């Protein structure tokens, strides 16, 4: 199998990118409109609004880009080399040569939660982060498959691509934060009156900004999630091209999924900001074995509303997941194995 184009994935990515560009253009227009409305009571020219919108969006984008630089530090990872971790160094070096990408900087995070992800906008500045939990869980072939998956992301420049397509959504979320009070309530609830009976324009602008930010962030997250899932499937395919061993990646995904199910919820919350970037996101792991809540003295009545709430959560969560379900990824890997 060569590094050929999967046209189904390519079409899904093109559709997602088109939607994101349309969303970004609409978002910029709405922000400019909000700022124009805010400038009017002060007698400022309407042409000031586009300039203010540009400055605001550039500032928020800069904050978002700088925040992503802290991902590795947030994982508590420590750099390693051939002397401190020969197994990891040997595996990554070999896979990088096969994938024809620079050998990334290696870092290990001391956590039992199985994690593996790459950070860095360019292949030459990439850092590959893996947890001790994942290193302990996987055998050599499975580790090689996971490394190949992550380096396929590097070869496809997915970090830079995902950062670019995620920026409009991230900026919308920051706009929502700016339009809300520290308690999370919109400034609509704190309107003040001027002597002429008009509400403070800044409060109205805050309310509108919060509403617009929330709506664009919600739609943007759904579209970004669609795009992200296609990138994960493309990286799975890339890993198979590099290693020629789809079974090893399928086995690794199963082990990671099983380990994530066994981890305490508090541990997963503690690493949530990092795990979302990992080869398997905890959010994509199906919950199994949960007993339904029963009501009544004899426990013979189902908790209907709880059941409906869980179903609604699962429905919404499906569209916001950045990673496909592990079961779906295993099925695709089986098909790839048959194609070889």
mmCIF file with all atom_site columns, C-alpha atoms in Angstrom, residues 48-149:
data_model
loop_
_atom_site.group_PDB
_atom_site.id
_atom_site.type_symbol
_atom_site.label_atom_id
_atom_site.label_alt_id
_atom_site.label_comp_id
_atom_site.label_asym_id
_atom_site.label_entity_id
_atom_site.label_seq_id
_atom_site.pdbx_PDB_ins_code
_atom_site.Cartn_x
_atom_site.Cartn_y
_atom_site.Cartn_z
_atom_site.occupancy
_atom_site.B_iso_or_equiv
_atom_site.pdbx_formal_charge
_atom_site.auth_seq_id
_atom_site.auth_comp_id
_atom_site.auth_asym_id
_atom_site.auth_atom_id
_atom_site.pdbx_PDB_model_num
ATOM 1   C CA . UNK A 1 48  ? -13.237 52.375 12.447 1.00 0.00 ? 48  UNK A CA 1
ATOM 2   C CA . UNK A 1 49  ? -15.193 49.137 12.959 1.00 0.00 ? 49  UNK A CA 1
ATOM 3   C CA . UNK A 1 50  ? -13.284 46.987 10.423 1.00 0.00 ? 50  UNK A CA 1
ATOM 4   C CA . UNK A 1 51  ? -9.970  48.196 11.848 1.00 0.00 ? 51  UNK A CA 1
ATOM 5   C CA . UNK A 1 52  ? -11.090 47.438 15.404 1.00 0.00 ? 52  UNK A CA 1
ATOM 6   C CA . UNK A 1 53  ? -12.419 44.039 14.317 1.00 0.00 ? 53  UNK A CA 1
ATOM 7   C CA . UNK A 1 54  ? -9.084  43.199 12.702 1.00 0.00 ? 54  UNK A CA 1
ATOM 8   C CA . UNK A 1 55  ? -7.118  44.240 15.793 1.00 0.00 ? 55  UNK A CA 1
ATOM 9   C CA . UNK A 1 56  ? -9.451  42.306 18.084 1.00 0.00 ? 56  UNK A CA 1
ATOM 10  C CA . UNK A 1 57  ? -9.329  39.107 16.022 1.00 0.00 ? 57  UNK A CA 1
ATOM 11  C CA . UNK A 1 58  ? -5.545  39.273 15.547 1.00 0.00 ? 58  UNK A CA 1
ATOM 12  C CA . UNK A 1 59  ? -5.101  39.769 19.287 1.00 0.00 ? 59  UNK A CA 1
ATOM 13  C CA . UNK A 1 60  ? -7.364  36.835 20.150 1.00 0.00 ? 60  UNK A CA 1
ATOM 14  C CA . UNK A 1 61  ? -5.650  34.643 17.538 1.00 0.00 ? 61  UNK A CA 1
ATOM 15  C CA . UNK A 1 62  ? -2.240  35.493 19.010 1.00 0.00 ? 62  UNK A CA 1
ATOM 16  C CA . UNK A 1 63  ? -3.436  34.511 22.479 1.00 0.00 ? 63  UNK A CA 1
ATOM 17  C CA . UNK A 1 64  ? -4.749  31.212 21.119 1.00 0.00 ? 64  UNK A CA 1
ATOM 18  C CA . UNK A 1 65  ? -1.502  30.404 19.294 1.00 0.00 ? 65  UNK A CA 1
ATOM 19  C CA . UNK A 1 66  ? 0.564   31.134 22.390 1.00 0.00 ? 66  UNK A CA 1
ATOM 20  C CA . UNK A 1 67  ? -1.730  28.966 24.476 1.00 0.00 ? 67  UNK A CA 1
ATOM 21  C CA . UNK A 1 68  ? -1.016  25.983 22.212 1.00 0.00 ? 68  UNK A CA 1
ATOM 22  C CA . UNK A 1 69  ? 2.697   26.337 22.940 1.00 0.00 ? 69  UNK A CA 1
ATOM 23  C CA . UNK A 1 70  ? 1.972   25.298 26.518 1.00 0.00 ? 70  UNK A CA 1
ATOM 24  C CA . UNK A 1 71  ? 0.544   21.881 25.608 1.00 0.00 ? 71  UNK A CA 1
ATOM 25  C CA . UNK A 1 72  ? 3.805   20.007 26.155 1.00 0.00 ? 72  UNK A CA 1
ATOM 26  C CA . UNK A 1 73  ? 4.498   21.808 29.409 1.00 0.00 ? 73  UNK A CA 1
ATOM 27  C CA . UNK A 1 74  ? 0.927   21.133 30.499 1.00 0.00 ? 74  UNK A CA 1
ATOM 28  C CA . UNK A 1 75  ? 1.569   17.418 30.091 1.00 0.00 ? 75  UNK A CA 1
ATOM 29  C CA . UNK A 1 76  ? 4.468   17.623 32.545 1.00 0.00 ? 76  UNK A CA 1
ATOM 30  C CA . UNK A 1 77  ? 6.686   15.895 29.981 1.00 0.00 ? 77  UNK A CA 1
ATOM 31  C CA . UNK A 1 78  ? 10.464  15.623 30.343 1.00 0.00 ? 78  UNK A CA 1
ATOM 32  C CA . UNK A 1 79  ? 12.824  15.385 27.359 1.00 0.00 ? 79  UNK A CA 1
ATOM 33  C CA . UNK A 1 80  ? 14.496  12.007 26.829 1.00 0.00 ? 80  UNK A CA 1
ATOM 34  C CA . UNK A 1 81  ? 17.178  10.719 24.458 1.00 0.00 ? 81  UNK A CA 1
ATOM 35  C CA . UNK A 1 82  ? 18.911  7.506  23.405 1.00 0.00 ? 82  UNK A CA 1
ATOM 36  C CA . UNK A 1 83  ? 20.540  7.124  26.818 1.00 0.00 ? 83  UNK A CA 1
ATOM 37  C CA . UNK A 1 84  ? 17.537  7.809  29.046 1.00 0.00 ? 84  UNK A CA 1
ATOM 38  C CA . UNK A 1 85  ? 14.963  5.907  26.941 1.00 0.00 ? 85  UNK A CA 1
ATOM 39  C CA . UNK A 1 86  ? 16.675  3.730  24.300 1.00 0.00 ? 86  UNK A CA 1
ATOM 40  C CA . UNK A 1 87  ? 13.513  1.809  23.355 1.00 0.00 ? 87  UNK A CA 1
ATOM 41  C CA . UNK A 1 88  ? 11.511  4.949  22.547 1.00 0.00 ? 88  UNK A CA 1
ATOM 42  C CA . UNK A 1 89  ? 14.424  6.643  20.789 1.00 0.00 ? 89  UNK A CA 1
ATOM 43  C CA . UNK A 1 90  ? 15.148  3.572  18.669 1.00 0.00 ? 90  UNK A CA 1
ATOM 44  C CA . UNK A 1 91  ? 11.505  3.165  17.659 1.00 0.00 ? 91  UNK A CA 1
ATOM 45  C CA . UNK A 1 92  ? 10.859  6.813  16.806 1.00 0.00 ? 92  UNK A CA 1
ATOM 46  C CA . UNK A 1 93  ? 14.120  7.158  14.866 1.00 0.00 ? 93  UNK A CA 1
ATOM 47  C CA . UNK A 1 94  ? 13.344  4.082  12.773 1.00 0.00 ? 94  UNK A CA 1
ATOM 48  C CA . UNK A 1 95  ? 9.757   5.139  12.017 1.00 0.00 ? 95  UNK A CA 1
ATOM 49  C CA . UNK A 1 96  ? 10.804  8.720  11.208 1.00 0.00 ? 96  UNK A CA 1
ATOM 50  C CA . UNK A 1 97  ? 13.284  7.413  8.640  1.00 0.00 ? 97  UNK A CA 1
ATOM 51  C CA . UNK A 1 98  ? 10.590  5.268  7.040  1.00 0.00 ? 98  UNK A CA 1
ATOM 52  C CA . UNK A 1 99  ? 8.115   8.163  6.994  1.00 0.00 ? 99  UNK A CA 1
ATOM 53  C CA . UNK A 1 100 ? 10.780  10.520 5.617  1.00 0.00 ? 100 UNK A CA 1
ATOM 54  C CA . UNK A 1 101 ? 10.269  13.141 8.337  1.00 0.00 ? 101 UNK A CA 1
ATOM 55  C CA . UNK A 1 102 ? 12.801  14.684 10.757 1.00 0.00 ? 102 UNK A CA 1
ATOM 56  C CA . UNK A 1 103 ? 13.254  12.818 14.033 1.00 0.00 ? 103 UNK A CA 1
ATOM 57  C CA . UNK A 1 104 ? 11.207  14.810 16.573 1.00 0.00 ? 104 UNK A CA 1
ATOM 58  C CA . UNK A 1 105 ? 12.268  15.846 20.040 1.00 0.00 ? 105 UNK A CA 1
ATOM 59  C CA . UNK A 1 106 ? 11.167  13.134 22.474 1.00 0.00 ? 106 UNK A CA 1
ATOM 60  C CA . UNK A 1 107 ? 9.442   13.744 25.801 1.00 0.00 ? 107 UNK A CA 1
ATOM 61  C CA . UNK A 1 108 ? 7.875   11.399 28.349 1.00 0.00 ? 108 UNK A CA 1
ATOM 62  C CA . UNK A 1 109 ? 5.067   12.347 30.724 1.00 0.00 ? 109 UNK A CA 1
ATOM 63  C CA . UNK A 1 110 ? 4.872   10.436 34.001 1.00 0.00 ? 110 UNK A CA 1
ATOM 64  C CA . UNK A 1 111 ? 1.199   9.505  34.086 1.00 0.00 ? 111 UNK A CA 1
ATOM 65  C CA . UNK A 1 112 ? -0.648  6.203  33.996 1.00 0.00 ? 112 UNK A CA 1
ATOM 66  C CA . UNK A 1 113 ? -3.124  7.616  31.476 1.00 0.00 ? 113 UNK A CA 1
ATOM 67  C CA . UNK A 1 114 ? -2.080  6.269  28.045 1.00 0.00 ? 114 UNK A CA 1
ATOM 68  C CA . UNK A 1 115 ? -1.219  9.291  25.889 1.00 0.00 ? 115 UNK A CA 1
ATOM 69  C CA . UNK A 1 116 ? 0.730   9.936  22.707 1.00 0.00 ? 116 UNK A CA 1
ATOM 70  C CA . UNK A 1 117 ? 0.633   13.135 20.673 1.00 0.00 ? 117 UNK A CA 1
ATOM 71  C CA . UNK A 1 118 ? 2.780   15.518 18.655 1.00 0.00 ? 118 UNK A CA 1
ATOM 72  C CA . UNK A 1 119 ? 3.157   19.276 19.104 1.00 0.00 ? 119 UNK A CA 1
ATOM 73  C CA . UNK A 1 120 ? 4.803   21.787 16.806 1.00 0.00 ? 120 UNK A CA 1
ATOM 74  C CA . UNK A 1 121 ? 3.748   23.648 13.680 1.00 0.00 ? 121 UNK A CA 1
ATOM 75  C CA . UNK A 1 122 ? 6.598   22.457 11.454 1.00 0.00 ? 122 UNK A CA 1
ATOM 76  C CA . UNK A 1 123 ? 8.078   18.958 11.033 1.00 0.00 ? 123 UNK A CA 1
ATOM 77  C CA . UNK A 1 124 ? 11.502  20.335 11.991 1.00 0.00 ? 124 UNK A CA 1
ATOM 78  C CA . UNK A 1 125 ? 10.232  21.660 15.342 1.00 0.00 ? 125 UNK A CA 1
ATOM 79  C CA . UNK A 1 126 ? 7.981   18.763 16.329 1.00 0.00 ? 126 UNK A CA 1
ATOM 80  C CA . UNK A 1 127 ? 7.951   17.237 19.801 1.00 0.00 ? 127 UNK A CA 1
ATOM 81  C CA . UNK A 1 128 ? 6.594   13.729 20.272 1.00 0.00 ? 128 UNK A CA 1
ATOM 82  C CA . UNK A 1 129 ? 5.111   13.222 23.731 1.00 0.00 ? 129 UNK A CA 1
ATOM 83  C CA . UNK A 1 130 ? 4.236   9.824  25.175 1.00 0.00 ? 130 UNK A CA 1
ATOM 84  C CA . UNK A 1 131 ? 3.180   8.789  28.666 1.00 0.00 ? 131 UNK A CA 1
ATOM 85  C CA . UNK A 1 132 ? 4.722   6.111  30.848 1.00 0.00 ? 132 UNK A CA 1
ATOM 86  C CA . UNK A 1 133 ? 1.281   4.488  30.964 1.00 0.00 ? 133 UNK A CA 1
ATOM 87  C CA . UNK A 1 134 ? 1.301   3.973  27.207 1.00 0.00 ? 134 UNK A CA 1
ATOM 88  C CA . UNK A 1 135 ? 4.922   2.774  27.123 1.00 0.00 ? 135 UNK A CA 1
ATOM 89  C CA . UNK A 1 136 ? 4.158   0.176  29.790 1.00 0.00 ? 136 UNK A CA 1
ATOM 90  C CA . UNK A 1 137 ? 0.963   -0.990 28.081 1.00 0.00 ? 137 UNK A CA 1
ATOM 91  C CA . UNK A 1 138 ? 2.139   -1.570 24.506 1.00 0.00 ? 138 UNK A CA 1
ATOM 92  C CA . UNK A 1 139 ? 4.574   -4.071 23.076 1.00 0.00 ? 139 UNK A CA 1
ATOM 93  C CA . UNK A 1 140 ? 7.220   -3.026 20.553 1.00 0.00 ? 140 UNK A CA 1
ATOM 94  C CA . UNK A 1 141 ? 5.086   -3.526 17.430 1.00 0.00 ? 141 UNK A CA 1
ATOM 95  C CA . UNK A 1 142 ? 2.124   -1.692 18.942 1.00 0.00 ? 142 UNK A CA 1
ATOM 96  C CA . UNK A 1 143 ? 4.352   1.178  20.052 1.00 0.00 ? 143 UNK A CA 1
ATOM 97  C CA . UNK A 1 144 ? 5.780   1.343  16.548 1.00 0.00 ? 144 UNK A CA 1
ATOM 98  C CA . UNK A 1 145 ? 2.249   1.579  15.123 1.00 0.00 ? 145 UNK A CA 1
ATOM 99  C CA . UNK A 1 146 ? 1.287   4.424  17.486 1.00 0.00 ? 146 UNK A CA 1
ATOM 100 C CA . UNK A 1 147 ? 4.491   6.305  16.663 1.00 0.00 ? 147 UNK A CA 1
ATOM 101 C CA . UNK A 1 148 ? 3.707   5.837  12.959 1.00 0.00 ? 148 UNK A CA 1
ATOM 102 C CA . UNK A 1 149 ? 0.217   7.274  13.504 1.00 0.00 ? 149 UNK A CA 1
#
